[in-house]
CSV table of C-alpha atoms in Angstrom, one decimal:
chain,number,residue,atom,x,y,z
A,1,UNK,CA,0.0,0.0,0.0
A,2,UNK,CA,1.0,3.6,-0.5
A,3,UNK,CA,0.2,6.4,1.9
A,4,UNK,CA,0.3,9.3,-0.5
A,5,UNK,CA,1.2,12.8,0.5
A,6,UNK,CA,0.6,12.3,4.2
A,7,UNK,CA,2.0,13.9,7.4
A,8,UNK,CA,4.1,11.4,9.4
A,9,UNK,CA,6.4,11.2,12.3
A,10,UNK,CA,9.9,10.4,11.2
A,11,UNK,CA,12.4,8.2,13.1
A,12,UNK,CA,13.3,11.2,15.3
A,13,UNK,CA,9.6,11.9,16.1
A,14,UNK,CA,9.7,15.1,14.1
A,15,UNK,CA,6.8,16.0,11.8
A,16,UNK,CA,7.4,15.4,8.0
A,17,UNK,CA,5.3,15.2,4.9
A,18,UNK,CA,5.7,12.8,2.1
A,19,UNK,CA,4.7,9.4,0.8
A,20,UNK,CA,5.3,6.1,2.6
A,21,UNK,CA,5.4,2.9,0.7
A,22,UNK,CA,4.7,-0.5,2.3
A,23,UNK,CA,5.7,-3.7,0.6
A,24,UNK,CA,4.9,-7.0,2.4
A,25,UNK,CA,5.5,-6.6,6.1
A,26,UNK,CA,7.9,-3.6,5.9
A,27,UNK,CA,8.2,0.0,5.1
A,28,UNK,CA,10.0,-0.1,1.7
A,29,UNK,CA,10.4,3.6,0.9
A,30,UNK,CA,9.7,7.1,2.1
A,31,UNK,CA,9.8,9.8,-0.5
A,32,UNK,CA,8.9,13.5,-0.9
A,33,UNK,CA,6.8,12.8,-4.0
A,34,UNK,CA,4.7,9.7,-4.6
A,35,UNK,CA,5.8,7.2,-7.4
A,36,UNK,CA,3.9,8.0,-10.6
A,37,UNK,CA,3.4,4.4,-11.7
A,38,UNK,CA,2.2,2.8,-8.5
A,39,UNK,CA,-0.5,0.2,-9.0
A,40,UNK,CA,-1.3,-1.0,-5.4
A,41,UNK,CA,-3.7,0.4,-2.9
A,42,UNK,CA,-3.3,4.1,-2.5
A,43,UNK,CA,-4.4,5.8,0.8
A,44,UNK,CA,-4.9,9.5,0.6
A,45,UNK,CA,-3.1,11.4,3.3
A,46,UNK,CA,-5.2,14.5,3.3
A,47,UNK,CA,-6.0,15.5,6.9
A,48,UNK,CA,-4.3,12.4,8.1
A,49,UNK,CA,-1.3,11.7,10.4
A,50,UNK,CA,0.7,8.5,10.1
A,51,UNK,CA,2.5,7.4,13.3
A,52,UNK,CA,4.0,4.2,14.6
A,53,UNK,CA,1.4,2.1,16.3
A,54,UNK,CA,1.2,2.0,20.1
A,55,UNK,CA,2.7,-0.8,22.2
A,56,UNK,CA,0.8,-1.6,25.4
A,57,UNK,CA,3.5,-3.1,27.6
A,58,UNK,CA,1.5,-4.2,30.5
A,59,UNK,CA,-2.0,-5.8,30.2
A,60,UNK,CA,-4.2,-8.6,31.3
A,61,UNK,CA,-6.3,-8.7,28.2
A,62,UNK,CA,-9.0,-11.2,29.3
A,63,UNK,CA,-9.9,-8.9,32.2
A,64,UNK,CA,-12.3,-7.2,29.9
A,65,UNK,CA,-14.7,-9.7,31.5
A,66,UNK,CA,-14.1,-8.0,34.9
A,67,UNK,CA,-14.6,-4.4,33.7
A,68,UNK,CA,-16.5,-2.6,36.4
A,69,UNK,CA,-16.3,-5.6,38.8
A,70,UNK,CA,-14.9,-5.0,42.3
A,71,UNK,CA,-14.9,-1.3,42.3
A,72,UNK,CA,-13.6,1.0,45.0
A,73,UNK,CA,-11.2,-1.4,46.7
A,74,UNK,CA,-7.4,-1.1,47.3
A,75,UNK,CA,-5.2,-3.5,45.4
A,76,UNK,CA,-4.8,-6.4,47.8
A,77,UNK,CA,-8.5,-6.5,48.8
A,78,UNK,CA,-9.5,-6.1,45.2
A,79,UNK,CA,-7.4,-9.1,44.2
A,80,UNK,CA,-8.3,-11.3,47.1
A,81,UNK,CA,-12.0,-10.6,47.4
A,82,UNK,CA,-13.0,-10.0,43.8
A,83,UNK,CA,-10.4,-10.8,41.1
A,84,UNK,CA,-9.0,-14.1,42.2
A,85,UNK,CA,-12.4,-15.7,42.9
A,86,UNK,CA,-13.7,-14.6,39.5
A,87,UNK,CA,-10.5,-15.8,37.7
A,88,UNK,CA,-10.8,-19.3,39.3
A,89,UNK,CA,-14.0,-19.8,37.3
A,90,UNK,CA,-12.7,-18.8,33.9
A,91,UNK,CA,-12.6,-21.4,31.1
A,92,UNK,CA,-10.5,-21.4,28.0
A,93,UNK,CA,-13.6,-20.2,26.0
A,94,UNK,CA,-14.2,-17.3,28.4
A,95,UNK,CA,-10.6,-16.2,28.1
A,96,UNK,CA,-10.6,-16.5,24.3
A,97,UNK,CA,-13.7,-14.2,23.9
A,98,UNK,CA,-12.5,-11.8,26.6
A,99,UNK,CA,-9.3,-11.5,24.7
A,100,UNK,CA,-11.0,-10.9,21.4
A,101,UNK,CA,-12.9,-8.0,23.0
A,102,UNK,CA,-9.8,-6.5,24.5
A,103,UNK,CA,-7.8,-6.9,21.3
A,104,UNK,CA,-10.6,-5.1,19.4
A,105,UNK,CA,-10.5,-2.3,21.8
A,106,UNK,CA,-6.7,-1.9,21.4
A,107,UNK,CA,-6.7,-2.1,17.6
A,108,UNK,CA,-9.4,0.5,17.5
A,109,UNK,CA,-7.2,2.9,19.5
A,110,UNK,CA,-4.1,2.4,17.2
A,111,UNK,CA,-2.4,-0.3,19.3
A,112,UNK,CA,-0.4,-2.9,17.3
A,113,UNK,CA,1.1,-5.0,20.1
A,114,UNK,CA,0.6,-5.8,23.8
A,115,UNK,CA,2.5,-7.5,26.6
A,116,UNK,CA,0.3,-9.8,28.7
A,117,UNK,CA,0.5,-11.9,31.8
A,118,UNK,CA,-2.4,-14.2,32.6
A,119,UNK,CA,-3.5,-17.8,32.5
A,120,UNK,CA,-5.3,-19.8,29.9
A,121,UNK,CA,-2.7,-18.2,27.7
A,122,UNK,CA,-3.1,-20.5,24.7
A,123,UNK,CA,-6.6,-19.1,24.3
A,124,UNK,CA,-5.1,-15.6,24.3
A,125,UNK,CA,-2.6,-16.7,21.7
A,126,UNK,CA,-5.4,-18.1,19.5
A,127,UNK,CA,-7.1,-14.7,19.6
A,128,UNK,CA,-3.8,-13.0,18.7
A,129,UNK,CA,-3.3,-15.2,15.7
A,130,UNK,CA,-6.8,-14.6,14.4
A,131,UNK,CA,-6.9,-10.9,14.9
A,132,UNK,CA,-3.5,-10.0,13.4
A,133,UNK,CA,-2.2,-8.1,16.4
A,134,UNK,CA,1.2,-8.8,18.0
A,135,UNK,CA,1.7,-9.9,21.6
A,136,UNK,CA,4.3,-10.9,24.2
A,137,UNK,CA,2.6,-13.5,26.3
A,138,UNK,CA,3.4,-15.1,29.6
A,139,UNK,CA,1.7,-17.4,32.1
A,140,UNK,CA,1.9,-15.7,35.4
A,141,UNK,CA,3.5,-17.8,38.2
A,142,UNK,CA,2.0,-17.6,41.6
A,143,UNK,CA,3.1,-19.7,44.6
A,144,UNK,CA,2.0,-18.8,48.1
A,145,UNK,CA,3.4,-22.0,49.7
A,146,UNK,CA,6.8,-23.6,49.7
A,147,UNK,CA,6.7,-25.3,46.3
A,148,UNK,CA,9.1,-24.7,43.5
A,149,UNK,CA,8.7,-23.8,39.8
A,150,UNK,CA,9.4,-27.1,38.2
A,151,UNK,CA,6.6,-29.6,38.4
A,152,UNK,CA,4.0,-27.0,39.1
A,153,UNK,CA,0.8,-26.8,37.0
A,154,UNK,CA,1.4,-23.2,36.2
A,155,UNK,CA,4.9,-23.8,34.9
A,156,UNK,CA,3.7,-26.7,32.8
A,157,UNK,CA,1.2,-24.4,31.2
A,158,UNK,CA,3.9,-21.8,30.6
A,159,UNK,CA,6.2,-24.4,28.9
A,160,UNK,CA,3.3,-25.6,26.7
A,161,UNK,CA,2.6,-22.0,25.7
A,162,UNK,CA,6.3,-21.4,24.9
A,163,UNK,CA,6.7,-24.7,23.0
A,164,UNK,CA,3.6,-24.1,20.9
A,165,UNK,CA,3.6,-20.3,20.3
A,166,UNK,CA,7.0,-18.7,20.8
A,167,UNK,CA,7.8,-17.1,17.4
A,168,UNK,CA,4.5,-18.1,15.9
A,169,UNK,CA,2.9,-16.1,13.1
A,170,UNK,CA,6.1,-14.7,11.7
A,171,UNK,CA,7.2,-13.7,15.3
A,172,UNK,CA,4.0,-11.8,16.0
A,173,UNK,CA,3.9,-13.8,19.2
A,174,UNK,CA,6.8,-13.7,21.6
A,175,UNK,CA,6.5,-15.8,24.8
A,176,UNK,CA,8.1,-14.8,28.1
A,177,UNK,CA,8.6,-16.1,31.6
A,178,UNK,CA,6.6,-14.3,34.4
A,179,UNK,CA,6.8,-13.9,38.1
A,180,UNK,CA,3.5,-12.4,39.3
A,181,UNK,CA,5.0,-10.3,42.1
A,182,UNK,CA,7.2,-10.5,45.2
A,183,UNK,CA,4.2,-11.0,47.5
A,184,UNK,CA,2.6,-13.9,45.6
A,185,UNK,CA,5.8,-16.0,45.1
A,186,UNK,CA,8.5,-17.5,47.2
A,187,UNK,CA,12.2,-17.1,46.7
A,188,UNK,CA,12.7,-20.6,45.3
A,189,UNK,CA,10.2,-19.9,42.5
A,190,UNK,CA,11.9,-16.6,41.7
A,191,UNK,CA,15.3,-18.1,41.5
A,192,UNK,CA,14.1,-21.0,39.4
A,193,UNK,CA,12.2,-18.6,37.1
A,194,UNK,CA,15.4,-16.6,36.6
A,195,UNK,CA,17.3,-19.8,35.7
A,196,UNK,CA,14.5,-21.0,33.4
A,197,UNK,CA,14.3,-17.6,31.5
A,198,UNK,CA,18.0,-17.6,31.0
A,199,UNK,CA,18.1,-21.2,29.9
A,200,UNK,CA,15.4,-20.6,27.2
A,201,UNK,CA,16.5,-17.0,26.3
A,202,UNK,CA,13.2,-15.6,27.3
A,203,UNK,CA,12.2,-12.1,28.5
A,204,UNK,CA,10.5,-11.8,31.9
A,205,UNK,CA,7.4,-9.9,32.9
A,206,UNK,CA,6.9,-8.9,36.6
A,207,UNK,CA,4.9,-6.5,38.8
A,208,UNK,CA,7.2,-4.3,40.8
A,209,UNK,CA,6.6,-1.9,43.7
A,210,UNK,CA,3.1,-1.2,42.6
A,211,UNK,CA,1.8,-0.1,46.0
A,212,UNK,CA,3.5,1.3,49.1
A,213,UNK,CA,2.2,-1.7,51.2
A,214,UNK,CA,3.7,-4.2,48.8
A,215,UNK,CA,7.0,-2.3,48.8
A,216,UNK,CA,7.2,-1.8,52.5
A,217,UNK,CA,6.2,-5.4,53.3
A,218,UNK,CA,9.1,-6.7,51.3
A,219,UNK,CA,11.5,-4.4,53.0
A,220,UNK,CA,10.2,-5.4,56.4
A,221,UNK,CA,10.2,-9.1,55.6
A,222,UNK,CA,13.4,-9.4,53.6
A,223,UNK,CA,15.4,-6.3,54.5
A,224,UNK,CA,15.6,-5.2,50.9
A,225,UNK,CA,13.3,-3.6,48.3
A,226,UNK,CA,11.5,-5.7,45.7
A,227,UNK,CA,13.9,-4.5,43.0
A,228,UNK,CA,16.9,-5.5,45.1
A,229,UNK,CA,15.4,-8.8,46.0
A,230,UNK,CA,14.7,-9.6,42.3
A,231,UNK,CA,18.2,-8.6,41.4
A,232,UNK,CA,19.7,-10.8,44.1
A,233,UNK,CA,17.7,-13.7,42.8
A,234,UNK,CA,19.1,-13.2,39.3
A,235,UNK,CA,15.7,-12.4,37.8
A,236,UNK,CA,16.8,-9.1,36.3
A,237,UNK,CA,19.6,-10.7,34.2
A,238,UNK,CA,17.2,-11.3,31.3
A,239,UNK,CA,15.2,-8.7,29.3
A,240,UNK,CA,12.6,-7.6,31.9
A,241,UNK,CA,9.4,-5.6,31.7
A,242,UNK,CA,8.6,-4.3,35.2
A,243,UNK,CA,5.1,-3.1,35.5
A,244,UNK,CA,4.2,0.0,37.6
A,245,UNK,CA,7.4,0.9,39.5
A,246,UNK,CA,5.5,3.4,41.5
A,247,UNK,CA,7.4,3.2,44.9
A,248,UNK,CA,10.9,2.5,43.6
A,249,UNK,CA,13.7,4.2,45.5
A,250,UNK,CA,16.8,6.0,44.1
A,251,UNK,CA,18.8,2.8,44.6
A,252,UNK,CA,16.0,0.8,42.8
A,253,UNK,CA,16.1,3.2,39.8
A,254,UNK,CA,19.9,2.6,39.6
A,255,UNK,CA,19.2,-1.2,39.7
A,256,UNK,CA,16.7,-1.0,36.9
A,257,UNK,CA,19.0,1.2,34.8
A,258,UNK,CA,21.9,-1.1,35.4
A,259,UNK,CA,20.0,-4.2,34.2
A,260,UNK,CA,18.3,-2.4,31.3
A,261,UNK,CA,14.8,-3.1,32.8
A,262,UNK,CA,11.9,-1.5,31.0
A,263,UNK,CA,9.5,0.2,33.4
A,264,UNK,CA,5.9,-0.1,32.1
A,265,UNK,CA,4.1,3.1,33.3
A,266,UNK,CA,0.4,2.5,33.9
A,267,UNK,CA,-1.1,5.9,35.0
A,268,UNK,CA,-4.8,5.1,34.8
A,269,UNK,CA,-4.5,1.9,36.9
A,270,UNK,CA,-2.2,3.5,39.4
A,271,UNK,CA,-4.5,6.4,40.0
A,272,UNK,CA,-7.8,4.4,40.0
A,273,UNK,CA,-6.5,1.9,42.6
A,274,UNK,CA,-5.0,4.7,44.6
A,275,UNK,CA,-1.5,3.3,44.3
A,276,UNK,CA,0.3,6.6,43.6
A,277,UNK,CA,2.2,8.3,40.7
A,278,UNK,CA,5.4,6.7,39.4
A,279,UNK,CA,8.6,8.8,39.4
A,280,UNK,CA,8.7,9.1,35.7
A,281,UNK,CA,11.1,12.0,35.4
A,282,UNK,CA,13.7,10.3,37.6
A,283,UNK,CA,13.4,7.0,35.7
A,284,UNK,CA,13.9,8.7,32.4
A,285,UNK,CA,16.7,11.0,33.6
A,286,UNK,CA,18.7,8.0,35.0
A,287,UNK,CA,18.4,6.0,31.7
A,288,UNK,CA,15.6,3.6,32.5
A,289,UNK,CA,13.6,2.6,29.3
A,290,UNK,CA,10.1,3.8,30.1
A,291,UNK,CA,7.2,2.3,28.2
A,292,UNK,CA,3.4,2.7,28.5
A,293,UNK,CA,0.7,0.2,29.6
A,294,UNK,CA,-3.0,0.1,30.4
A,295,UNK,CA,-3.0,-2.7,32.9
A,296,UNK,CA,-6.2,-4.8,32.7
A,297,UNK,CA,-9.6,-3.4,32.0
A,298,UNK,CA,-10.7,-4.1,35.5
A,299,UNK,CA,-8.3,-1.6,37.0
A,300,UNK,CA,-8.3,1.0,34.3
A,301,UNK,CA,-11.2,0.5,33.0
A,302,UNK,CA,-10.3,0.6,29.3
A,303,UNK,CA,-7.5,-0.4,27.0
A,304,UNK,CA,-7.3,2.9,25.2
A,305,UNK,CA,-3.6,3.8,24.7
A,306,UNK,CA,-4.5,7.3,23.6
A,307,UNK,CA,-6.0,7.9,27.0
A,308,UNK,CA,-2.9,6.6,28.7
A,309,UNK,CA,-0.8,8.9,26.5
A,310,UNK,CA,-2.9,11.9,27.5
A,311,UNK,CA,-2.8,11.1,31.2
A,312,UNK,CA,1.0,10.5,31.1
A,313,UNK,CA,1.4,13.8,29.4
A,314,UNK,CA,-0.7,15.6,32.0
A,315,UNK,CA,-0.2,14.1,35.5
A,316,UNK,CA,3.5,14.5,35.8
A,317,UNK,CA,3.3,18.2,34.8
A,318,UNK,CA,0.7,18.7,37.5
A,319,UNK,CA,2.5,16.8,40.3
A,320,UNK,CA,5.8,18.5,39.5
A,321,UNK,CA,4.3,21.8,38.7
A,322,UNK,CA,6.4,21.9,35.5
A,323,UNK,CA,4.6,22.5,32.1
A,324,UNK,CA,7.8,21.6,30.2
A,325,UNK,CA,7.9,18.0,31.4
A,326,UNK,CA,7.3,15.3,28.9
A,327,UNK,CA,6.9,17.1,25.5
A,328,UNK,CA,4.7,15.3,23.0
A,329,UNK,CA,7.7,14.0,21.0
A,330,UNK,CA,8.9,12.2,24.1
A,331,UNK,CA,5.6,10.8,25.2
A,332,UNK,CA,4.9,9.5,21.7
A,333,UNK,CA,8.3,7.8,21.7
A,334,UNK,CA,7.5,6.2,25.1
A,335,UNK,CA,4.2,4.8,23.7
A,336,UNK,CA,5.7,3.5,20.5
A,337,UNK,CA,9.4,2.9,20.0
A,338,UNK,CA,10.2,2.3,23.6
A,339,UNK,CA,7.4,-0.2,23.8
A,340,UNK,CA,8.7,-2.1,20.8
A,341,UNK,CA,12.2,-2.2,22.4
A,342,UNK,CA,10.7,-3.4,25.7
A,343,UNK,CA,9.2,-6.3,23.8
A,344,UNK,CA,12.5,-7.1,22.1
A,345,UNK,CA,11.2,-6.0,18.7
A,346,UNK,CA,14.2,-4.1,17.4
A,347,UNK,CA,12.8,-3.5,13.9
A,348,UNK,CA,9.5,-2.1,15.1
A,349,UNK,CA,8.1,1.2,16.5
A,350,UNK,CA,9.4,3.7,14.0
A,351,UNK,CA,8.2,5.0,10.6
A,352,UNK,CA,11.6,4.1,9.0
A,353,UNK,CA,12.6,2.3,5.9
A,354,UNK,CA,13.3,-1.4,6.6
A,355,UNK,CA,11.2,-1.4,9.8
A,356,UNK,CA,8.0,-3.4,10.2
A,357,UNK,CA,4.9,-1.6,9.0
A,358,UNK,CA,3.2,-1.4,12.4
A,359,UNK,CA,1.3,1.8,11.9
A,360,UNK,CA,-1.7,3.9,13.0
A,361,UNK,CA,-3.5,6.6,10.9
A,362,UNK,CA,-5.2,9.4,12.8
A,363,UNK,CA,-7.8,11.8,11.5
A,364,UNK,CA,-6.9,15.5,11.9
A,365,UNK,CA,-10.1,17.0,10.6
A,366,UNK,CA,-12.4,16.3,13.6
A,367,UNK,CA,-13.7,19.2,15.6
A,368,UNK,CA,-11.6,18.5,18.7
A,369,UNK,CA,-8.4,18.3,16.6
A,370,UNK,CA,-8.9,21.5,14.6
A,371,UNK,CA,-7.3,23.8,13.6
A,372,UNK,CA,-4.2,21.7,13.9
A,373,UNK,CA,-1.5,24.2,14.8
A,374,UNK,CA,0.7,21.3,16.0
A,375,UNK,CA,-0.3,17.7,15.2
A,376,UNK,CA,2.0,16.2,17.9
A,377,UNK,CA,0.4,18.3,20.6
A,378,UNK,CA,-3.0,17.4,19.2
A,379,UNK,CA,-2.2,13.7,19.5
A,380,UNK,CA,-0.9,14.0,23.1
A,381,UNK,CA,-3.6,16.3,24.4
A,382,UNK,CA,-6.7,16.2,22.1
A,383,UNK,CA,-6.9,12.9,20.2
A,384,UNK,CA,-9.6,10.3,21.0
A,385,UNK,CA,-9.6,6.6,20.0
A,386,UNK,CA,-12.4,7.5,17.5
A,387,UNK,CA,-9.8,9.5,15.6
A,388,UNK,CA,-8.0,6.3,14.6
A,389,UNK,CA,-8.9,5.6,11.0
A,390,UNK,CA,-6.7,2.6,10.4
A,391,UNK,CA,-4.3,0.3,12.3
A,392,UNK,CA,-1.7,-1.7,10.3
A,393,UNK,CA,0.3,-4.7,11.6
A,394,UNK,CA,3.1,-6.2,9.6
A,395,UNK,CA,1.8,-4.3,6.5
A,396,UNK,CA,-1.7,-5.7,6.9
A,397,UNK,CA,-4.7,-3.5,7.6
A,398,UNK,CA,-6.3,-5.1,10.7
A,399,UNK,CA,-8.7,-2.3,11.5
A,400,UNK,CA,-10.2,0.4,9.3
A,401,UNK,CA,-13.1,2.7,10.0
A,402,UNK,CA,-14.8,0.5,12.5
A,403,UNK,CA,-14.2,-2.8,10.7
A,404,UNK,CA,-11.9,-5.5,12.1
A,405,UNK,CA,-10.2,-8.0,9.8
A,406,UNK,CA,-10.3,-11.6,10.6
A,407,UNK,CA,-13.0,-11.8,13.3
A,408,UNK,CA,-16.6,-10.9,14.2
A,409,UNK,CA,-16.4,-8.4,17.0
A,410,UNK,CA,-20.2,-8.5,17.7
A,411,UNK,CA,-20.1,-12.2,18.1
A,412,UNK,CA,-17.1,-11.9,20.5
A,413,UNK,CA,-19.0,-9.3,22.5
A,414,UNK,CA,-22.1,-11.5,22.9
A,415,UNK,CA,-20.0,-14.4,24.1
A,416,UNK,CA,-18.0,-12.3,26.5
A,417,UNK,CA,-21.1,-10.8,28.1
A,418,UNK,CA,-22.5,-14.3,28.7
A,419,UNK,CA,-19.2,-15.4,30.3
A,420,UNK,CA,-19.0,-12.4,32.6
A,421,UNK,CA,-22.7,-12.7,33.7
A,422,UNK,CA,-22.4,-16.4,34.3
A,423,UNK,CA,-19.4,-16.0,36.7
A,424,UNK,CA,-20.8,-13.0,38.4
A,425,UNK,CA,-24.0,-14.9,39.1
A,426,UNK,CA,-22.1,-17.9,40.5
A,427,UNK,CA,-20.3,-15.6,42.9
A,428,UNK,CA,-23.5,-13.7,43.9
């Protein structure tokens, strides 16, 4: 396809205008003038902006089924009283349809890939294959007792996922290891997970210092912070995505930077659950790769990356009383290129020749975007998911003007609603 005469963000996240040619899965050429003899699909760039697609680096996509369920509780009560009992009743079919709904929501907001930790992961992978999106998937490991990783049911499910789906669909699916969090696992599991990830060359997905209680309990019980504990266990020696990082200390930030850990910032979830506001300026200043995530739809309550981008752009300026913090070029890089790097996708996340064509096209001619003095500012502060006209993954249009390729979103919604109502009724 050819995006003809369109505004786009170049590899330095500066605004340019030209024509972008996609051949197969990659961006083949970027030129000032369109080729005169092109015979493929031509997409008119008038009043449109072409950007790298968004990378949601922390999600629990089937939790669309829990949207609005268990409101008004702090994290631990929310998990123990509402989330865990609900999740115990999920079936493969429930997770499959819940994943389809979440993926549809992400594609419609310009998201091309997500990083997920959950169970019934092969059902999530099936949904990823069918919808055309990319995903880094991991089976979350929880162990409250004294058991180890090897021989556990959860680890067996993780191995099955990895053996079947790692690198599937032309590497659209990347499988990872996962330690749920410090408070839900024992040291033996953490150390064995670190060994397993290194032996298989896998990335690792964790929750880290999401709440003050979680952070302080670890310090009181172990004498070290969660970041230091995971470092001591060897877990940070792999490529790691650490979700939240709200209560990290100065020493923790140095640990994350030293191990090239990606901190997945989840502003909506952190504020909704009353967890706090991450120290984003310090993380960035000290060289930590910061990416952007939604968390699950039960703690957000949506998977709209444009909303996360907007909140990230706003809250740190307000908290620090500094209107120059996080300019749009930086927040857009965090939501796109940084996310691709966090997922280990080196050739993704930029509008650049030779890179994968993972793209989003936004309308600039809607009332809330006009008169377009600065398109980057409009994306960061004004854009809505309804402004996404098209989402492209590996050169294939997977969403255009309300239509999804490869699956029936209405059928998925009907099934997901039935699943959610069945479990809610069972729990009373």
